[in-house]
mmCIF file of C-alpha atoms and ligand atoms in Angstrom:
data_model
loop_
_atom_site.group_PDB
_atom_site.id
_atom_site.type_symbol
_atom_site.label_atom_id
_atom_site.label_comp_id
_atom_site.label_asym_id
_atom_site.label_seq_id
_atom_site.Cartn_x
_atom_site.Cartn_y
_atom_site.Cartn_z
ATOM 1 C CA UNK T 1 -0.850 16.446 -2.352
ATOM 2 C CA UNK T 2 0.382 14.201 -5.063
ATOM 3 C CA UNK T 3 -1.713 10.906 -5.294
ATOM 4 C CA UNK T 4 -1.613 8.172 -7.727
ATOM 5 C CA UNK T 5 -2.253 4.904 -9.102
ATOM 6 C CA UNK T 6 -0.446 1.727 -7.799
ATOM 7 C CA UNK T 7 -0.204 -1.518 -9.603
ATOM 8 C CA UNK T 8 0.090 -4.202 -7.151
ATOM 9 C CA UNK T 9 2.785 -6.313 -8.682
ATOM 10 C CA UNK T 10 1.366 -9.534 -7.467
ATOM 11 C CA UNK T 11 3.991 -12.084 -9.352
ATOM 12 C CA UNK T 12 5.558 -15.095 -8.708
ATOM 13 C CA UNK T 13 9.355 -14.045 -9.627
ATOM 14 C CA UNK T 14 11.476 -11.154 -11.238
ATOM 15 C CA UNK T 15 10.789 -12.807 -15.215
ATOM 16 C CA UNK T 16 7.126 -12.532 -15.002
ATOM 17 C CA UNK T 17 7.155 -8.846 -12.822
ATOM 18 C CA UNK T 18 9.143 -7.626 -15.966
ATOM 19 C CA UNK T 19 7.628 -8.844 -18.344
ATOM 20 C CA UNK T 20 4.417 -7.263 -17.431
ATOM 21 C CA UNK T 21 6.355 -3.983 -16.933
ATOM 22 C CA UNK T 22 7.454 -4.550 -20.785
ATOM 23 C CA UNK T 23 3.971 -3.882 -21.706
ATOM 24 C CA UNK T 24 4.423 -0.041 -20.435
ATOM 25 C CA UNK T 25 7.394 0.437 -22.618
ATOM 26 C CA UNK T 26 6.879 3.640 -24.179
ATOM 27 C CA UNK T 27 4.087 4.712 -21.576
ATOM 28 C CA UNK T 28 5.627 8.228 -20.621
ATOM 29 C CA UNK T 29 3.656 7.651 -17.447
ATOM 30 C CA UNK T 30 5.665 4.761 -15.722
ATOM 31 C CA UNK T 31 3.522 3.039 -13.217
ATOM 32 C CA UNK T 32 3.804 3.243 -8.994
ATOM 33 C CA UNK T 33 4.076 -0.648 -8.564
ATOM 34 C CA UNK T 34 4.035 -2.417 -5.424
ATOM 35 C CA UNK T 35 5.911 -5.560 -4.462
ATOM 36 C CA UNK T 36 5.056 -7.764 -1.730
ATOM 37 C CA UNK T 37 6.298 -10.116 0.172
ATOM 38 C CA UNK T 38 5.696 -13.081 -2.365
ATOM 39 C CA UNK T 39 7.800 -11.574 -5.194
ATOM 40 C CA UNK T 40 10.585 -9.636 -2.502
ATOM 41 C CA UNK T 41 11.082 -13.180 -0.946
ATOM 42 C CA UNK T 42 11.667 -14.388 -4.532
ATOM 43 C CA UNK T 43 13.414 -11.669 -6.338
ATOM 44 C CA UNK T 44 14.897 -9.383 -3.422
ATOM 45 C CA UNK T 45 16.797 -6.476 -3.339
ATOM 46 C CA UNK T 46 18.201 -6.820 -7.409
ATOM 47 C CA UNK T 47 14.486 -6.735 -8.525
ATOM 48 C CA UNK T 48 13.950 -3.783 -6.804
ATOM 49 C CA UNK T 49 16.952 -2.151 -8.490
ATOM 50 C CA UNK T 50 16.069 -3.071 -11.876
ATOM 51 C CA UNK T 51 12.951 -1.488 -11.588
ATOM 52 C CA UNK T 52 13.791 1.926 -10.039
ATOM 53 C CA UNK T 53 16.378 1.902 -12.586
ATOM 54 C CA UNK T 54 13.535 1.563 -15.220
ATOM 55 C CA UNK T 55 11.912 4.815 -13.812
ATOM 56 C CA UNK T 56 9.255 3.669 -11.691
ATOM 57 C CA UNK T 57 8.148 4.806 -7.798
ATOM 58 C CA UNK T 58 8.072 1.238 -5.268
ATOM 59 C CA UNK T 59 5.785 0.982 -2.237
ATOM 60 C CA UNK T 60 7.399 -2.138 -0.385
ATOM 61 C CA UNK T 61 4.749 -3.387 1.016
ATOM 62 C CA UNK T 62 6.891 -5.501 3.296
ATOM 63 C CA UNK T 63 4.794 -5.291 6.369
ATOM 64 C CA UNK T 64 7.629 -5.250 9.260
ATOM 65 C CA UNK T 65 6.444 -6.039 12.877
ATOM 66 C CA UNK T 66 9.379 -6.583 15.263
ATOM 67 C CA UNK T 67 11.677 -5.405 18.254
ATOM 68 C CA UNK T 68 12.050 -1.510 17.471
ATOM 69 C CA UNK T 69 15.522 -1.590 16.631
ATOM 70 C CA UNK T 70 15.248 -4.655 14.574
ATOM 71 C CA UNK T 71 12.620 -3.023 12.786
ATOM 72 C CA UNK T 72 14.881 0.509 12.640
ATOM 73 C CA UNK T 73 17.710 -1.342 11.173
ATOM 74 C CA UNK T 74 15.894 -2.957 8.245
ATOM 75 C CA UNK T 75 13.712 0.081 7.415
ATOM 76 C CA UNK T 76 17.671 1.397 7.042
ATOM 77 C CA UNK T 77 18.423 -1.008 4.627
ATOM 78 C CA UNK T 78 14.869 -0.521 2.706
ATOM 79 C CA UNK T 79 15.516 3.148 2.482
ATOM 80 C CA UNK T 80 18.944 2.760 1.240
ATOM 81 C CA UNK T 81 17.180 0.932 -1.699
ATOM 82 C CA UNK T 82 15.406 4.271 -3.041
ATOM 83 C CA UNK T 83 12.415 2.574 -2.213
ATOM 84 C CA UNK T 84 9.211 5.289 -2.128
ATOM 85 C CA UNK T 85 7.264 3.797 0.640
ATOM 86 C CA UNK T 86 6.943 1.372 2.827
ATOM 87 C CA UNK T 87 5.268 -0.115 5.654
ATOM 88 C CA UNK T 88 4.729 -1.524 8.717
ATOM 89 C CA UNK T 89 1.937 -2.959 11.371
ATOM 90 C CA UNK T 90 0.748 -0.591 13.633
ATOM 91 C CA UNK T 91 0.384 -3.064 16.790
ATOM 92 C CA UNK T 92 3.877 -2.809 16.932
ATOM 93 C CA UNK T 93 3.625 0.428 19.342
ATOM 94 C CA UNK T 94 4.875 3.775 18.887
ATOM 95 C CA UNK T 95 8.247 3.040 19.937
ATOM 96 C CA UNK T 96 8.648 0.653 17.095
ATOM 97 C CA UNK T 97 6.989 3.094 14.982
ATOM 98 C CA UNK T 98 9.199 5.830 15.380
ATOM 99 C CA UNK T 99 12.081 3.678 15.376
ATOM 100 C CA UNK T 100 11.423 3.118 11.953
ATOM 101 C CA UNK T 101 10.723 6.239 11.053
ATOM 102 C CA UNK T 102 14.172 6.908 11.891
ATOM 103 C CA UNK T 103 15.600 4.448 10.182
ATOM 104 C CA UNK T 104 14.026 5.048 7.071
ATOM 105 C CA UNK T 105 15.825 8.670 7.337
ATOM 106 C CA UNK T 106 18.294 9.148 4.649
ATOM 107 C CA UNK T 107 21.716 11.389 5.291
ATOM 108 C CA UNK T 108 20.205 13.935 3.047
ATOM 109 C CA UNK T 109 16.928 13.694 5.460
ATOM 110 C CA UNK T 110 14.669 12.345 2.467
ATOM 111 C CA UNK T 111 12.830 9.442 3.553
ATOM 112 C CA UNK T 112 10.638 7.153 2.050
ATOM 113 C CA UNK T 113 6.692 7.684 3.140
ATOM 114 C CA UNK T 114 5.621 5.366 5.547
ATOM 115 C CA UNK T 115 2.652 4.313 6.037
ATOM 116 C CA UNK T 116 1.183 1.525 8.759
ATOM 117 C CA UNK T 117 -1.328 -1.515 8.412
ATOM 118 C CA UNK T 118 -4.061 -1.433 11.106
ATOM 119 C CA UNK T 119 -6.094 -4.186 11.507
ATOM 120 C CA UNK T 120 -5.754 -6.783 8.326
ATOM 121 C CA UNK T 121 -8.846 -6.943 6.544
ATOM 122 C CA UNK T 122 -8.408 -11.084 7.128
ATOM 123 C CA UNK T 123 -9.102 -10.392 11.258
ATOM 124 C CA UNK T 124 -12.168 -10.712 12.429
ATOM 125 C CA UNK T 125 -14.163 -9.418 15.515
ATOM 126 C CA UNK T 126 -14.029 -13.462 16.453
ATOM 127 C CA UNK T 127 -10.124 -13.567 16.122
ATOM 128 C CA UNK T 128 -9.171 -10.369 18.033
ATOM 129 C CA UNK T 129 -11.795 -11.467 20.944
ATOM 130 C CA UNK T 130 -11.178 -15.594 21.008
ATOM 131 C CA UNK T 131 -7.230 -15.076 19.671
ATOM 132 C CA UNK T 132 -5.627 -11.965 20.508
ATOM 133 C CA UNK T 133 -8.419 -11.099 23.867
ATOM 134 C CA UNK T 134 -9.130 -7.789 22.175
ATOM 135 C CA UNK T 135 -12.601 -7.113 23.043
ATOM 136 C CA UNK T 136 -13.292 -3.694 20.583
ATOM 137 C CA UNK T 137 -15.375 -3.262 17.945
ATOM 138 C CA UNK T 138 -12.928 -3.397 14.783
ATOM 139 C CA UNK T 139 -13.840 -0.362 13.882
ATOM 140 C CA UNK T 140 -12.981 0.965 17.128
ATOM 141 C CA UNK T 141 -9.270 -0.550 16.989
ATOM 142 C CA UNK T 142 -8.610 0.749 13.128
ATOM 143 C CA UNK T 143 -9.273 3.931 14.261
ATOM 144 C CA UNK T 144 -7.073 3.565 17.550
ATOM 145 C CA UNK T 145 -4.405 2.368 15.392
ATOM 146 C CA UNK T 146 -4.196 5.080 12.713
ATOM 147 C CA UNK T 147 -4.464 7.384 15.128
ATOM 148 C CA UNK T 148 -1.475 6.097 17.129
ATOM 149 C CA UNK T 149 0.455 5.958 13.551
ATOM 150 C CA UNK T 150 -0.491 9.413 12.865
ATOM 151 C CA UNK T 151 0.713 10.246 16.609
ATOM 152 C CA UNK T 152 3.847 8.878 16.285
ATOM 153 C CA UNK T 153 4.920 10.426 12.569
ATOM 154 C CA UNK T 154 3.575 8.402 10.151
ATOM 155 C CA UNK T 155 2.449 9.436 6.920
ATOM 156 C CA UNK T 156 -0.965 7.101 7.015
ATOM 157 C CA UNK T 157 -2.447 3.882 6.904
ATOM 158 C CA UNK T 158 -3.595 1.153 4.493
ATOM 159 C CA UNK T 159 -7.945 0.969 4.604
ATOM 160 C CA UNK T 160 -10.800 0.712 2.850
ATOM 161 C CA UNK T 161 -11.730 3.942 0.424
ATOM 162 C CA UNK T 162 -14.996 3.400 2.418
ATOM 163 C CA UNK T 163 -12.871 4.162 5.755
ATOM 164 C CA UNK T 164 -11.085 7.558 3.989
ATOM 165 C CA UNK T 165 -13.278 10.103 5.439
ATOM 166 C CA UNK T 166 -12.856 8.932 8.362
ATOM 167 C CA UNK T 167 -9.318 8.536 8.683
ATOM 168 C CA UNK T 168 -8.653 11.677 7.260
ATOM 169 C CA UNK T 169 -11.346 13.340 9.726
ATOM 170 C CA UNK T 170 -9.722 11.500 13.025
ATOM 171 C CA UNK T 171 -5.720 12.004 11.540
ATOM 172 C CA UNK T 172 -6.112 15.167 9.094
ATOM 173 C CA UNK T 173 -6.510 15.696 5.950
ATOM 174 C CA UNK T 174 -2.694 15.138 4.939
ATOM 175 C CA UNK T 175 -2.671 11.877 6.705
ATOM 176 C CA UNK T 176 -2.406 9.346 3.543
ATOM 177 C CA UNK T 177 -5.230 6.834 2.580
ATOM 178 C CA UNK T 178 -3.789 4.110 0.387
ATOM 179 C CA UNK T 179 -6.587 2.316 -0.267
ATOM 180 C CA UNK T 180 -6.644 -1.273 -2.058
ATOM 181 C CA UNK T 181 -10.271 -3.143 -3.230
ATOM 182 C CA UNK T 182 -10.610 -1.255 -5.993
ATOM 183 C CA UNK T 183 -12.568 -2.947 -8.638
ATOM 184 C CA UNK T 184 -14.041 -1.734 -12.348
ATOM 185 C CA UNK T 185 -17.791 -1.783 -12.112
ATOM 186 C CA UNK T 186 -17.932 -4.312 -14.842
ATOM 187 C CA UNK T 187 -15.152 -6.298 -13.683
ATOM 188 C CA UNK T 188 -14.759 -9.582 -11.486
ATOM 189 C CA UNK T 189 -14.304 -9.079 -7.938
ATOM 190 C CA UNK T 190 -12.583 -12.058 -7.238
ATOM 191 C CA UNK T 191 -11.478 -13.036 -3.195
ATOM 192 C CA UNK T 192 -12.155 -8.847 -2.569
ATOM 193 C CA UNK T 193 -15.704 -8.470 -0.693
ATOM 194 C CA UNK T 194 -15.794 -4.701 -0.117
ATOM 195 C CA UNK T 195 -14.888 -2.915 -3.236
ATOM 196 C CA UNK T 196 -14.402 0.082 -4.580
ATOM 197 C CA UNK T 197 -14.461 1.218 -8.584
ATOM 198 C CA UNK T 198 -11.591 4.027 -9.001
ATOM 199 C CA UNK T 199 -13.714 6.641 -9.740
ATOM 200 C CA UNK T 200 -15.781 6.006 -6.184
ATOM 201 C CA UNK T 201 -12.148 6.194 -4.620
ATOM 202 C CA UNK T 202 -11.639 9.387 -5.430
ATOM 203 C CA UNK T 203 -14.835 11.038 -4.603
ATOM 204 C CA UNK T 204 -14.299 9.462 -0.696
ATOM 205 C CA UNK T 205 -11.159 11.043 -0.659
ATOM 206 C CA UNK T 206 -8.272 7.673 -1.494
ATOM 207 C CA UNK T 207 -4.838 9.492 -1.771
ATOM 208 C CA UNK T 208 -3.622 6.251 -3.261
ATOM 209 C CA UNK T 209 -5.210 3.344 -5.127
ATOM 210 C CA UNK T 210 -3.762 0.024 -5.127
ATOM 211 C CA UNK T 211 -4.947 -1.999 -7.957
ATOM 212 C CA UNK T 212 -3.961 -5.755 -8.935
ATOM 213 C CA UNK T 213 -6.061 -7.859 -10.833
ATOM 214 C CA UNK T 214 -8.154 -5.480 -12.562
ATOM 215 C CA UNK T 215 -4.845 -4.458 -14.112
ATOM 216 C CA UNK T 216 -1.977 -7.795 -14.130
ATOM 217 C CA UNK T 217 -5.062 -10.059 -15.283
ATOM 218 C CA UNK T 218 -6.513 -7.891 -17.832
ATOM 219 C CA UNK T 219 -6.550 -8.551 -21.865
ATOM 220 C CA UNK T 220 -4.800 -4.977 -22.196
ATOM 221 C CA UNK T 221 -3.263 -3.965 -18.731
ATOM 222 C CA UNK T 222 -2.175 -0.698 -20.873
ATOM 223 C CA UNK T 223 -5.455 0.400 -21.296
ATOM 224 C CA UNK T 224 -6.648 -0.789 -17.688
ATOM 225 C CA UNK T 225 -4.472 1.444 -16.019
ATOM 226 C CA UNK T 226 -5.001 4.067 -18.342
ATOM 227 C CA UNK T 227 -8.340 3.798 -17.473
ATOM 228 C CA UNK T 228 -7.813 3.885 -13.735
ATOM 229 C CA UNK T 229 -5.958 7.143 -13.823
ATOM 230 C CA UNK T 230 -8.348 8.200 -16.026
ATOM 231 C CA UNK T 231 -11.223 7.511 -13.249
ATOM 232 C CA UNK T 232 -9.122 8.209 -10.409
ATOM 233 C CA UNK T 233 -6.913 10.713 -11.485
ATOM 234 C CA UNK T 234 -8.655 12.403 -14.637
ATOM 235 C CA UNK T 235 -5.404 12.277 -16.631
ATOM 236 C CA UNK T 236 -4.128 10.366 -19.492
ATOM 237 C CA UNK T 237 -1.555 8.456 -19.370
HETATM 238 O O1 LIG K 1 -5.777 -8.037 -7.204
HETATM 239 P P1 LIG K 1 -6.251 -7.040 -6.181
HETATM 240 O O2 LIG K 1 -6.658 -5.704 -6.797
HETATM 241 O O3 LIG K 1 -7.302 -7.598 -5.257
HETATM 242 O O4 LIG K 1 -4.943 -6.729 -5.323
HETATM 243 C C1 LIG K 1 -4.970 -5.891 -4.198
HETATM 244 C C2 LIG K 1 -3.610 -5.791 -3.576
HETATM 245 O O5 LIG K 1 -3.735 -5.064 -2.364
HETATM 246 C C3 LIG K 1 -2.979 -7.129 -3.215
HETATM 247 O O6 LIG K 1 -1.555 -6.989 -3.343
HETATM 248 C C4 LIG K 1 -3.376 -7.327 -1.780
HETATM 249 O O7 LIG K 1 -2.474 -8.114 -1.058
HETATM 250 C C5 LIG K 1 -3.364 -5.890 -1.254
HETATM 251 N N1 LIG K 1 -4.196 -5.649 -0.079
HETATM 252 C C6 LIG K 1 -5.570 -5.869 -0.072
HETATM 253 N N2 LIG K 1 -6.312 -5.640 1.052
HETATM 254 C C7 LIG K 1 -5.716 -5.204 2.159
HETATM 255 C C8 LIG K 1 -4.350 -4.970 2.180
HETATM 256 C C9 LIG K 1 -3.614 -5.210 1.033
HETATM 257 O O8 LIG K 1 -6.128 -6.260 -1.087
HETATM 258 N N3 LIG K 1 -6.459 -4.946 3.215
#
C-alpha cells in the first residue's frame, strides 16, 4: 500500500505556495502537498493546476459537510481537478458520504481517495456534551465515525498516529491513517499538543504523514523533508 509524506502547504496565497515549491526544483521526488482551505479560498482552482502541472500529488483538504447532493456535486468538480484526495466530515451521515463518493467518480472510474474527518482535534468532551448534546466519550465517537466512513466506502480517516492501531484494527488494515502532529524530536512543537516524530509514525502503523511546520518553517525545508521520508519512509529523496 503506497504511503507517503505530505507537506501541508499552509500559505497565505499562490506567490508564497510556489515559491516554497521552488526550493524542490530538481528534487526527483516531488512532494504530496496539501492545500487547505486558507490558501484554496485565496488561490482556487488555477493554483491547483499549476501545481499538478508541476508534477506533484494534492490532498484537498477542503473539509465538505453539506446536503448530500450539494456535497456530490462539488466533490464532481474537485475530482475533475486531478486532485489525489480529498475529504470530508464524517457527521455528515452515510448518505452524504456515499454521495460523494460518487461524485468524486471519474468517467474512466478513477477517483480520487477519500478520506473523512471524525471528530476535530479542537472538540472537546465539554463541547460535544454542553454544544452538540453528544454525551460519548470522544474516543467512543472517533471510532463510531471511522467506522461509519469505512462502512459507507471510504478510504479512511484523518487521526492521531497514536489512534492508527486502532483504526486500522476496528476498519482493516487497508483503511488509510493520514495522520498529522508529526513533530522532529528536536524540533518546536508549536500549537500541536500530541505529537508524533516521523519515525514513531511509522512504527504505529500512519499510512500518511502530514507535516507543516517542521518542513515550510525550517532553515532547509529540502533537507527536512528529506529527512522525514528518510524516518518515515526509509528512502532518499
Ligand atoms: O504545521 P503542522 O505540522 O502543525 O501542520 C499540520 C497540518 O495538519 C495543518 O495543515 C493542520 O491544519 C492539519 N491538521 C492538524 N490536526 C488535525 C487535522 C489537521 O494539525 N487534527
Amino acid at each position: 500500500m503506497a504511503k507517503d509524506v505530505i507537506i501541508a502547504l499552509d500559505f497565505a496565497g499562490a506567490e508564497q505556495a510556489l515559491a516554497f515549491l521552488d526550493k524542490f526544483e530538481g528534487v526527483a521526488r516531488k512532494p504530496f502537498v496539501k492545500i487547505g482551505m486558507e490558501l484554496f479560498y485565496a488561490a482556487g482552482s488555477e493554483l491547483v493546476r499549476e501545481i499538478k502541472a508541476r508534477g506533484h500529488k494534492i490532498f484537498l483538504d477542503l473539509k465538505l459537510h453539506d446536503i448530500p447532493n450539494t456535497v456530490g456535486k462539488a466533490m464532481a468538480v474537485l475530482s475533475g481537478l486531478d486532485v489525489d484526495m480529498c475529504n470530508l466530515h464524517a457527521a455528515g451521515g452515510s448518505v452524504m458520504m456515499r454521495a460523494a463518493l460518487e461524485g468524486l467518480t471519474r468517467a474512466d472510474g478513477s477517483r480520487p481517495l477519500l478520506i473523512a474527518v471524525t471528530q476535530l482535534t479542537s472538540t472537546s468532551e465539554q463541547l460535544m456534551r454542553e454544544e452538540l448534546l453528544i454525551d460519548r466519550p470522544i474516543d467512543e465517537t472517533v471510532m463510531l465515525y471511522a467506522e461509519n466512513a469505512a462502512r459507507s466506502g471510504l478510504d479512511g480517516v484523518v487521526c492521531s498516529p497514536l489512534e492508527a492501531g486502532k483504526v486500522h484494527s476496528a476498519c482493516g488494515e487497508n483503511f488509510l491513517t493520514v495522520t498529522p502532529g508529526i513533530r522532529f524530536a528536536d524540533s518546536a512543537k508549536g500549537d500541536q499538543v500530541r505529537v508524533t516524530t516521523p519515525a514513531d509514525a511509522r512504527s504505529l502503523g500512519s499510512d500518511y504523514i502530514v507535516v507543516g511546520r517542521p518542513v515550510t518553517a525550517a532553515a532547509d525545508p529540502v533537507a527536512a523533508y528529506a529527512r522525514c521520508v528518510k524516518d518515515f519512509l526509509g528512502e532518499e529523496i
